[in-house]
PDB file of C-alpha atoms and ligand atoms in Angstrom:
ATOM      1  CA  UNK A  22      46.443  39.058   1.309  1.00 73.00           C
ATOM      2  CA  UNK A  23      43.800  36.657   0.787  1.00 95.00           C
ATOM      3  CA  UNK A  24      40.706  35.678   3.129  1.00 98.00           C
ATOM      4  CA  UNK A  25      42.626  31.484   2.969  1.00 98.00           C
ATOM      5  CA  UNK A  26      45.832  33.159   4.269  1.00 98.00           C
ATOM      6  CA  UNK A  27      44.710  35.781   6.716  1.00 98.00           C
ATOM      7  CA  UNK A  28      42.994  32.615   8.126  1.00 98.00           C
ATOM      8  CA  UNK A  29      45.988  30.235   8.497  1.00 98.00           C
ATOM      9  CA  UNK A  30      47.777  33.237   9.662  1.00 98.00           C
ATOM     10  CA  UNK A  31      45.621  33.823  12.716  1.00 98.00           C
ATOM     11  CA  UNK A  32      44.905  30.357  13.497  1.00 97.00           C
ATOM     12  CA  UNK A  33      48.717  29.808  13.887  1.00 97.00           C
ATOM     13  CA  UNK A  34      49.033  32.384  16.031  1.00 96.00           C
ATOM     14  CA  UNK A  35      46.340  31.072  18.392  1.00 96.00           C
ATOM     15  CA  UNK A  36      48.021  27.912  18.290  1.00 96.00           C
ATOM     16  CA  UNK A  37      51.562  29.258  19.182  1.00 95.00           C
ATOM     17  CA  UNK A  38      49.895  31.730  22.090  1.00 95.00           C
ATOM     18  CA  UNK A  39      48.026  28.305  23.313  1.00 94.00           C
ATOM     19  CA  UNK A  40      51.184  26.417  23.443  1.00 93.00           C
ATOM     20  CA  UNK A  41      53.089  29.265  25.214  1.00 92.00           C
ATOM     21  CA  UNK A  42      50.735  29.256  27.789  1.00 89.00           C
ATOM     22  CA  UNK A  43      50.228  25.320  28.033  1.00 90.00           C
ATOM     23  CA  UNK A  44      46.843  25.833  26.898  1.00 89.00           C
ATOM     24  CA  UNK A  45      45.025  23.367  24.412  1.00 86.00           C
ATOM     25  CA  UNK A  46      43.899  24.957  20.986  1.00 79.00           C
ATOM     26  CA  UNK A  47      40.731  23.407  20.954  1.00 82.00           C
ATOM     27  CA  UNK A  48      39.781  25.886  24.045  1.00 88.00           C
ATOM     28  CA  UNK A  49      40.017  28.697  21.655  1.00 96.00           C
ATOM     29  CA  UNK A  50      37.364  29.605  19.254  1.00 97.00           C
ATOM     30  CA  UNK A  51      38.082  31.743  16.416  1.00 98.00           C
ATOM     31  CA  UNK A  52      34.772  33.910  15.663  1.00 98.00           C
ATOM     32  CA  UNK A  53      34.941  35.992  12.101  1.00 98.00           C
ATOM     33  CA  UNK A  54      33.278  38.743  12.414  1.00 98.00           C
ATOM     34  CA  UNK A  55      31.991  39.418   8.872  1.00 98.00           C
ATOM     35  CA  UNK A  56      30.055  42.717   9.686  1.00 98.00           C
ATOM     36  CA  UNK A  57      29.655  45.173   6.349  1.00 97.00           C
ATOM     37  CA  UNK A  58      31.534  42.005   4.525  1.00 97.00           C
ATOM     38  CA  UNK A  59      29.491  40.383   1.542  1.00 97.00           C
ATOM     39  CA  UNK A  60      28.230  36.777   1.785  1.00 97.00           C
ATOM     40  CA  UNK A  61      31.035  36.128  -0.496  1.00 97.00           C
ATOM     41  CA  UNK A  62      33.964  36.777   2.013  1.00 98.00           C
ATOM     42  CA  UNK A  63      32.083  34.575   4.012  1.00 98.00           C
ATOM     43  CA  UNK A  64      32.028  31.871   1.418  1.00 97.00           C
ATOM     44  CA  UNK A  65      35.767  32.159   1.268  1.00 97.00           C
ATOM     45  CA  UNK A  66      36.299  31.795   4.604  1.00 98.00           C
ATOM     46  CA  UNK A  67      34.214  28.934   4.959  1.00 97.00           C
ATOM     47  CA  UNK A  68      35.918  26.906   2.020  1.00 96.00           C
ATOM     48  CA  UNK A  69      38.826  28.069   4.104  1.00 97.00           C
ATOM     49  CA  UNK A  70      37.582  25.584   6.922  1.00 97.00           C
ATOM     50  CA  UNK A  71      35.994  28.484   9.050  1.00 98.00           C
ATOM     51  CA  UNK A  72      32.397  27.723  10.481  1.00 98.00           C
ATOM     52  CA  UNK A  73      31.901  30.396  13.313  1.00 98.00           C
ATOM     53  CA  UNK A  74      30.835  33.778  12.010  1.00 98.00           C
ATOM     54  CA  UNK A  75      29.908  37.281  14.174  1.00 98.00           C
ATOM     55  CA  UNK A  76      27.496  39.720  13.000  1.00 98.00           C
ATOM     56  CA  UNK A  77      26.870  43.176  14.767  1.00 98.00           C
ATOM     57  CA  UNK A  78      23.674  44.716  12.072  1.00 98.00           C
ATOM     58  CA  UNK A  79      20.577  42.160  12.785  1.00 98.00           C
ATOM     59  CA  UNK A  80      19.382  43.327   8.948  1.00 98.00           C
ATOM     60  CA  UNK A  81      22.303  42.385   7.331  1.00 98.00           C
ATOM     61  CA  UNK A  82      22.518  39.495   9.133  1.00 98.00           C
ATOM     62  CA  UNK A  83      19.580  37.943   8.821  1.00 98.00           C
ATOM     63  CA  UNK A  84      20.132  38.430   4.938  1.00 98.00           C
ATOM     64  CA  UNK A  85      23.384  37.013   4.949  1.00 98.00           C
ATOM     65  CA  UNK A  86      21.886  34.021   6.989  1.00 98.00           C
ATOM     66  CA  UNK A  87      19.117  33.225   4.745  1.00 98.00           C
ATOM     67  CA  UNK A  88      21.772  33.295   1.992  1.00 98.00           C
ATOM     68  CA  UNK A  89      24.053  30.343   3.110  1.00 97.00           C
ATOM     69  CA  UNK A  90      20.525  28.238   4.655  1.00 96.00           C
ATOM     70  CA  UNK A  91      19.415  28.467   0.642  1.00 96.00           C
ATOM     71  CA  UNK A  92      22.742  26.813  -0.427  1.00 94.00           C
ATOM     72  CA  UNK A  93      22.167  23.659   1.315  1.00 90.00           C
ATOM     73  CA  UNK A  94      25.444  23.246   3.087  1.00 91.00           C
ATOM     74  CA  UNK A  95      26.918  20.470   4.360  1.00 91.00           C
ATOM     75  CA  UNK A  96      28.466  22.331   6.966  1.00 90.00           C
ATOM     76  CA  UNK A  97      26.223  25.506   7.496  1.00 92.00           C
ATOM     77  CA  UNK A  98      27.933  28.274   9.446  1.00 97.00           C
ATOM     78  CA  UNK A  99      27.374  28.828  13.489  1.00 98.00           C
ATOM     79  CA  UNK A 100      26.108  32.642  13.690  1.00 98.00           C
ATOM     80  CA  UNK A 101      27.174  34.646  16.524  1.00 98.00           C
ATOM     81  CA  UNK A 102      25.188  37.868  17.351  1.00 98.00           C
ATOM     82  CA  UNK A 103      27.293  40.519  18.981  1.00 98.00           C
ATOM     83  CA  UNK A 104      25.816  43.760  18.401  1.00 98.00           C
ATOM     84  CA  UNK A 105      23.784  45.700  20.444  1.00 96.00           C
ATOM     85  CA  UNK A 106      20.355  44.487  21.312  1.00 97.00           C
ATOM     86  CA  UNK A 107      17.112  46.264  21.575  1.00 94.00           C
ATOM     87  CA  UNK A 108      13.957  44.757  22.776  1.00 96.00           C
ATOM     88  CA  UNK A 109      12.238  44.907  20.265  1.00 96.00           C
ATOM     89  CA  UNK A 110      15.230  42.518  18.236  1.00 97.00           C
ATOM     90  CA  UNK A 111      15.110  40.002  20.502  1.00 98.00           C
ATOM     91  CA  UNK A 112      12.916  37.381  18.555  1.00 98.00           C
ATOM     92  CA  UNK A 113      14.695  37.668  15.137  1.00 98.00           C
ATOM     93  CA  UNK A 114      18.132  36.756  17.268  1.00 98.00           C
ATOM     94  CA  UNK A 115      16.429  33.772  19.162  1.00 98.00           C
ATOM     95  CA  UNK A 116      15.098  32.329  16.079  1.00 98.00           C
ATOM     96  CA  UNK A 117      18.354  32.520  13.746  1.00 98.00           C
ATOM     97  CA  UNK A 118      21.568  32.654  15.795  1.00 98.00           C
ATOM     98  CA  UNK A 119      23.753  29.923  17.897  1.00 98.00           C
ATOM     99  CA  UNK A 120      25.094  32.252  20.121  1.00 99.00           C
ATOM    100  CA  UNK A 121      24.546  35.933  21.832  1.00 98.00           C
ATOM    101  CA  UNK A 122      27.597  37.766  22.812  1.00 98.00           C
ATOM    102  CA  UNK A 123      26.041  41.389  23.978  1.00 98.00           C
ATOM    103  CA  UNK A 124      22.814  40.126  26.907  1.00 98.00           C
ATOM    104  CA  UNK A 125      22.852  43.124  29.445  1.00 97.00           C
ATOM    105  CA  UNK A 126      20.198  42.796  31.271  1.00 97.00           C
ATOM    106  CA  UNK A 127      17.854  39.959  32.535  1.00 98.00           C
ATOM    107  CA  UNK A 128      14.833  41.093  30.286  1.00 98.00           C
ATOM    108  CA  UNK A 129      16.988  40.024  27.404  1.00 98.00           C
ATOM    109  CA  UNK A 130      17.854  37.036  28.701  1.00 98.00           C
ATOM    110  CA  UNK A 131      13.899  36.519  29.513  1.00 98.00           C
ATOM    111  CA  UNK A 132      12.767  36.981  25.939  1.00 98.00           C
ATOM    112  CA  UNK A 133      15.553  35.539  24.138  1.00 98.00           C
ATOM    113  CA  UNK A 134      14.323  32.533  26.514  1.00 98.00           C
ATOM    114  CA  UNK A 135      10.757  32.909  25.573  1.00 98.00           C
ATOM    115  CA  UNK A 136      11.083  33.639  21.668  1.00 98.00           C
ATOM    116  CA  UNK A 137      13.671  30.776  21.419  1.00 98.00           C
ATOM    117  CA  UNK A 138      11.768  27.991  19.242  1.00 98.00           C
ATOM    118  CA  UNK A 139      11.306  25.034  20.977  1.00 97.00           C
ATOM    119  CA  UNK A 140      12.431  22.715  18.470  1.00 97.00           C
ATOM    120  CA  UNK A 141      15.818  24.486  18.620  1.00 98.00           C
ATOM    121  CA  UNK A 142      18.308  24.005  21.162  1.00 98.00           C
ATOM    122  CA  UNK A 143      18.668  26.433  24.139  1.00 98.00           C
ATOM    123  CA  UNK A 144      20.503  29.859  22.654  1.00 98.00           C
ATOM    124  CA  UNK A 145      24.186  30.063  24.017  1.00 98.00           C
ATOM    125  CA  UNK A 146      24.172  33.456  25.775  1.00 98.00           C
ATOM    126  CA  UNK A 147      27.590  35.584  27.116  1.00 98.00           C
ATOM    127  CA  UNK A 148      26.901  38.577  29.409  1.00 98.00           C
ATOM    128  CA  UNK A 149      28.563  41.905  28.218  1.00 98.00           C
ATOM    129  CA  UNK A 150      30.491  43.508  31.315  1.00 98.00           C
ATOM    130  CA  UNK A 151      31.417  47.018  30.924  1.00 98.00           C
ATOM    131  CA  UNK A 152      34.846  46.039  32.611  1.00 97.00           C
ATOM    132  CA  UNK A 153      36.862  49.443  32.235  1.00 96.00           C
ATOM    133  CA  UNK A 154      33.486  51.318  33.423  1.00 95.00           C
ATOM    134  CA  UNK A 155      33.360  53.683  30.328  1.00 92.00           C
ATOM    135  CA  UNK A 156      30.636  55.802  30.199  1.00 89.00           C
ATOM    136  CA  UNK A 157      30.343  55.299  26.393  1.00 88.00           C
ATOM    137  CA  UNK A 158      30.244  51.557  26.131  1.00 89.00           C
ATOM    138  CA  UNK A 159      27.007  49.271  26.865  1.00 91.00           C
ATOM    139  CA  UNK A 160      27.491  46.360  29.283  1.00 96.00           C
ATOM    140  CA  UNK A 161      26.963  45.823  32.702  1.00 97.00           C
ATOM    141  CA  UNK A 162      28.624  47.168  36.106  1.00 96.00           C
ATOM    142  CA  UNK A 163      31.883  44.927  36.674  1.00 95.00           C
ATOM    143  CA  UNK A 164      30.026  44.224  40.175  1.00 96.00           C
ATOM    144  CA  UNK A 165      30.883  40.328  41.093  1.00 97.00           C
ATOM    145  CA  UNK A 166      27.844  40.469  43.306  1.00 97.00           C
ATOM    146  CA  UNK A 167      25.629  42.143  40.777  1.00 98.00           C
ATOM    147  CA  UNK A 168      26.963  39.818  38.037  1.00 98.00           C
ATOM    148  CA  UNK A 169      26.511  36.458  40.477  1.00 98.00           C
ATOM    149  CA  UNK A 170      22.974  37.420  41.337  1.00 98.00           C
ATOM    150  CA  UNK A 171      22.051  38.032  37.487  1.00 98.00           C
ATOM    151  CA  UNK A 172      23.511  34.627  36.275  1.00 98.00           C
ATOM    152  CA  UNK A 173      21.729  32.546  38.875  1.00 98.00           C
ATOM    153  CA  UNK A 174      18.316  34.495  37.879  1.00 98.00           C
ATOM    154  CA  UNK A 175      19.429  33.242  34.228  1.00 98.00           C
ATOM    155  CA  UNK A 176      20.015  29.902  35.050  1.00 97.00           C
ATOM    156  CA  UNK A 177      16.688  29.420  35.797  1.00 96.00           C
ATOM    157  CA  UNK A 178      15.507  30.310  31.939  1.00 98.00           C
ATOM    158  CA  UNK A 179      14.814  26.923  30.457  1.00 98.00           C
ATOM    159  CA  UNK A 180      15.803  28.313  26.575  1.00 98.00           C
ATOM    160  CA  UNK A 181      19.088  30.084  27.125  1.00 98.00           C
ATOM    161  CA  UNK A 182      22.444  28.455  28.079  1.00 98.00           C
ATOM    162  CA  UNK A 183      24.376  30.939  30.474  1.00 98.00           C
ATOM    163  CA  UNK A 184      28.287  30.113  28.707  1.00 98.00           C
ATOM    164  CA  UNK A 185      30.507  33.012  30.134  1.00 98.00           C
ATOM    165  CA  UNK A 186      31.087  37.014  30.197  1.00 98.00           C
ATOM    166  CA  UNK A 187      31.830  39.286  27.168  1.00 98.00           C
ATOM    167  CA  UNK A 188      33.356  42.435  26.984  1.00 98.00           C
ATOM    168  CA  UNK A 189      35.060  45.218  24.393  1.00 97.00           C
ATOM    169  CA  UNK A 190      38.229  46.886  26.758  1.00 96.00           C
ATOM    170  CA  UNK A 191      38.611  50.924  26.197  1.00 94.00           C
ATOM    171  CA  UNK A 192      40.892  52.159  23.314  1.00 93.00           C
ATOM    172  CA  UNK A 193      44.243  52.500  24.460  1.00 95.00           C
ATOM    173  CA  UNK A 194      47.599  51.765  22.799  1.00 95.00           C
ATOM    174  CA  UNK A 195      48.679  50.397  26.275  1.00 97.00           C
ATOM    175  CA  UNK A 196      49.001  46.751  26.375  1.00 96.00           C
ATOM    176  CA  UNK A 197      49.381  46.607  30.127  1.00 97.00           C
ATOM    177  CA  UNK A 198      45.672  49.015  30.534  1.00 97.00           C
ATOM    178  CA  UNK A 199      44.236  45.846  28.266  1.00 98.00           C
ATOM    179  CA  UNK A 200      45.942  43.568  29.531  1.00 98.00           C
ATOM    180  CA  UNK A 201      44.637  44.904  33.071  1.00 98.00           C
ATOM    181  CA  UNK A 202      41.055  44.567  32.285  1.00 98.00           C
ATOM    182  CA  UNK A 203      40.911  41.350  30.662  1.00 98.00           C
ATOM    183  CA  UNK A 204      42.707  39.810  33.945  1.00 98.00           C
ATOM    184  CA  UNK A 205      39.774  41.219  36.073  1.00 98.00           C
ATOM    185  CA  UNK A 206      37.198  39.483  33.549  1.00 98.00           C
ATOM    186  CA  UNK A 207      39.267  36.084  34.164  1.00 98.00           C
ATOM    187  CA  UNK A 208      39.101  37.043  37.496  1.00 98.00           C
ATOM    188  CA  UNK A 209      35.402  37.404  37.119  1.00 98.00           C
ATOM    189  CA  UNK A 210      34.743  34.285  35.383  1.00 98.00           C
ATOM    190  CA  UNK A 211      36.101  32.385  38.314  1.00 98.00           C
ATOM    191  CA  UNK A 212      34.741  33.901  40.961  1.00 98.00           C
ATOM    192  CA  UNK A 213      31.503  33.204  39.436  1.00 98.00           C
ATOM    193  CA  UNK A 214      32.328  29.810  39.126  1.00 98.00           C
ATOM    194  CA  UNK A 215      33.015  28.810  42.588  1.00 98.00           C
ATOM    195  CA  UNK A 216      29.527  29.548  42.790  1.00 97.00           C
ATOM    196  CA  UNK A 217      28.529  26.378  40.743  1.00 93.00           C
ATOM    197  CA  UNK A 218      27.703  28.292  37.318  1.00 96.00           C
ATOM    198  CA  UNK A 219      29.987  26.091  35.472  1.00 96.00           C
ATOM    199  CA  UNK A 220      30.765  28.973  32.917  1.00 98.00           C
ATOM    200  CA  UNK A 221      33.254  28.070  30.558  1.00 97.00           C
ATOM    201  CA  UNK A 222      33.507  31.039  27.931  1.00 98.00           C
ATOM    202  CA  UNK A 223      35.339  34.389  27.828  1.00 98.00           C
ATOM    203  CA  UNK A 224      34.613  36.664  24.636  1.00 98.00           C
ATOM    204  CA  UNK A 225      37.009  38.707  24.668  1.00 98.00           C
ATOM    205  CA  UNK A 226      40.119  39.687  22.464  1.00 98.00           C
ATOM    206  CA  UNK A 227      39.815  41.103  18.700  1.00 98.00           C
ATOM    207  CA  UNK A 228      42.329  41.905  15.941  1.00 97.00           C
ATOM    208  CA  UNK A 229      44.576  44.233  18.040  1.00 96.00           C
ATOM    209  CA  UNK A 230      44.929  42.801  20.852  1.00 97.00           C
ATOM    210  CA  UNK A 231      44.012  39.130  20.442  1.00 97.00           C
ATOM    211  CA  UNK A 232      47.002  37.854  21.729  1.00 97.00           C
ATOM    212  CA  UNK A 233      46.713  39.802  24.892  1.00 97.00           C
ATOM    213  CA  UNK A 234      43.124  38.161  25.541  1.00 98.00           C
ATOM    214  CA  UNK A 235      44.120  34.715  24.948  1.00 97.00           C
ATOM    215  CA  UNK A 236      47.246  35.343  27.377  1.00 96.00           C
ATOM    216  CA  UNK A 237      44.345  36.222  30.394  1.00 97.00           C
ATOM    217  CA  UNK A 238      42.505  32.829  29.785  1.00 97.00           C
ATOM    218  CA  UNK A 239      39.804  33.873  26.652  1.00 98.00           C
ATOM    219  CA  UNK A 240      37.900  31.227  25.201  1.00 97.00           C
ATOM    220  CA  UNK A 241      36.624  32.681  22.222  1.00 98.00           C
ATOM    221  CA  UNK A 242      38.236  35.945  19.743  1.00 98.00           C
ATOM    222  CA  UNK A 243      36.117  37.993  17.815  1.00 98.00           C
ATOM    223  CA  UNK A 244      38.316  39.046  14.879  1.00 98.00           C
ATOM    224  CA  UNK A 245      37.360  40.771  11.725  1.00 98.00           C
ATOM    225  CA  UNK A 246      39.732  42.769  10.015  1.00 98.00           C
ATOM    226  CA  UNK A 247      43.075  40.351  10.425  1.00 98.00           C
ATOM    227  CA  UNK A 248      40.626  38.209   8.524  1.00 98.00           C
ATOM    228  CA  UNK A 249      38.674  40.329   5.945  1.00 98.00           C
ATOM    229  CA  UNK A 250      40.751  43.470   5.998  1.00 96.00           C
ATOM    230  CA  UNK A 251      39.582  46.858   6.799  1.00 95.00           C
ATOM    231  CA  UNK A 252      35.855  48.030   6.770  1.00 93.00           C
ATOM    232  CA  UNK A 253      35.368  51.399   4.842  1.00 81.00           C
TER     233      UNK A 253
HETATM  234  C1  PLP B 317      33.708  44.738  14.965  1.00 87.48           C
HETATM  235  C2  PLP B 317      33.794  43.935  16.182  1.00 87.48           C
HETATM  236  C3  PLP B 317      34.813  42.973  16.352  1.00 87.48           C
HETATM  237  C4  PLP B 317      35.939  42.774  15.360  1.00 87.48           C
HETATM  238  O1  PLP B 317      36.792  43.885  15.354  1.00 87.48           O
HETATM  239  P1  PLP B 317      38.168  43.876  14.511  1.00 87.48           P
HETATM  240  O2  PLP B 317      38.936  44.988  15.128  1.00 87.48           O
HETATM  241  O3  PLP B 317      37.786  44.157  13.096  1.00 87.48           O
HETATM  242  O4  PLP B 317      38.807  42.566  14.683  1.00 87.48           O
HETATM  243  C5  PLP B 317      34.798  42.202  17.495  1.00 87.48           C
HETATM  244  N1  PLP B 317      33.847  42.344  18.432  1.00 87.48           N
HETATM  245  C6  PLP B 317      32.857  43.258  18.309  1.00 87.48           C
HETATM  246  C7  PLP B 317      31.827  43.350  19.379  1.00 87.48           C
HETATM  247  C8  PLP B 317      32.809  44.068  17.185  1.00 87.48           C
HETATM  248  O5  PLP B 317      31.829  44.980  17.090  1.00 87.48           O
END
């Protein structure tokens, strides 16, 4: 199936969860996640009306970014970063994406802060919380003091915008585990703002089991292979 109706597909389904719920559709951003895609599937999906992209590899990123600022767009796509972040990363992500999905730790935050040009507006930042407390996955503790401590520490960074919490559930092929642990990250989010954060995003939710993120409040689904089929 093509990129066009892969697209339509999934953006009908967000709209039919949305309505289900009694949620509006415009609270619902559809990320692409493009990762190991060529700038070409990207094209397609833009012509396709699509204009937020995720990319995991800073390298091919950054290529594929310098590609579409050449063409001159009208519309030039809103990059997401949502890999993993090392240090030493941080000021290639600060100058050339909207948004940061992955921030673990306030030393990120700090230099994405610090690298962030001035001339650009504050970098959108979502805090990755390791909700299911796997050993193998990055992210931090699922602590609500821990996490309500860190975000007021963020606040204070005059270059980032704190937006919400992120997070990647285990792998399980039980929808009620998932389901599970995105309710405690909605449960998260709110607790956090009764404490005046005013957060208003929740990354959460990919191909499999997007409609079971959108059904415990997320704001924003990262979906790649619904969209650009599989990755070899
Ligand atoms: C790859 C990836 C996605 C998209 O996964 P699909 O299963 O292809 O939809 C979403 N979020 C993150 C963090 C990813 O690494």
């Amino acid at each position: 199936m093509s990129i066009a109706v892969n697209l339509k597909n999934i953006r009908n389904q967000i709209a039919s969860l949305c309505q289900q719920q009694k949620r509006s559709i415009n609270k619902v951003t559809l990320v692409a996640v493009s990762k190991r895609k060529p700038v070409a599937d990207i094209s397609e999906a833009m012509k396709a009306g699509q204009v937020d992209f995720g990319e995991n590899y800073l390298q091919e990123a950054l290529e594929k970014i310098a590609y579409f600022n050449r063409q001159n767009l009208p519309t030039s796509p809103i990059w997401h970063y949502i890999g993993s972040i090392q240090s030493n990363k941080t000021r290639k992500i600060a100058e050339h994406f909207a948004w940061v999905h992955t921030v673990d730790s306030f030393k990120i935050a700090k230099r994405l802060s610090e690298q962030r040009p001035t001339e650009l507006p504050p970098i959108n930042i979502c805090l990755q919380v390791n909700i299911d407390d796997d050993a193998n996955k990055s992210g931090l503790a699922a602590s609500r003091d821990e996490l309500l401590a860190l975000c007021q520490q963020i606040q204070s960074l005059p270059q980032v915008k704190l937006r919400g919490l992120m997070c990647i559930p285990m792998l399980t092929d039980d929808k009620t585990v998932t389901a599970t642990s995105f309710a405690k990250m909605q449960t998260l989010l709110a607790f956090l703002n009764t404490h005046d954060l005013a957060l208003d995003t929740l990354s959460m939710g990919m191909s499999d089991d997007m409609d079971i993120a959108i059904a415990n409040g997320a704001t924003m689904v990262r979906v790649g292979s619904a969209i650009f089929g599989a990755r070899d």
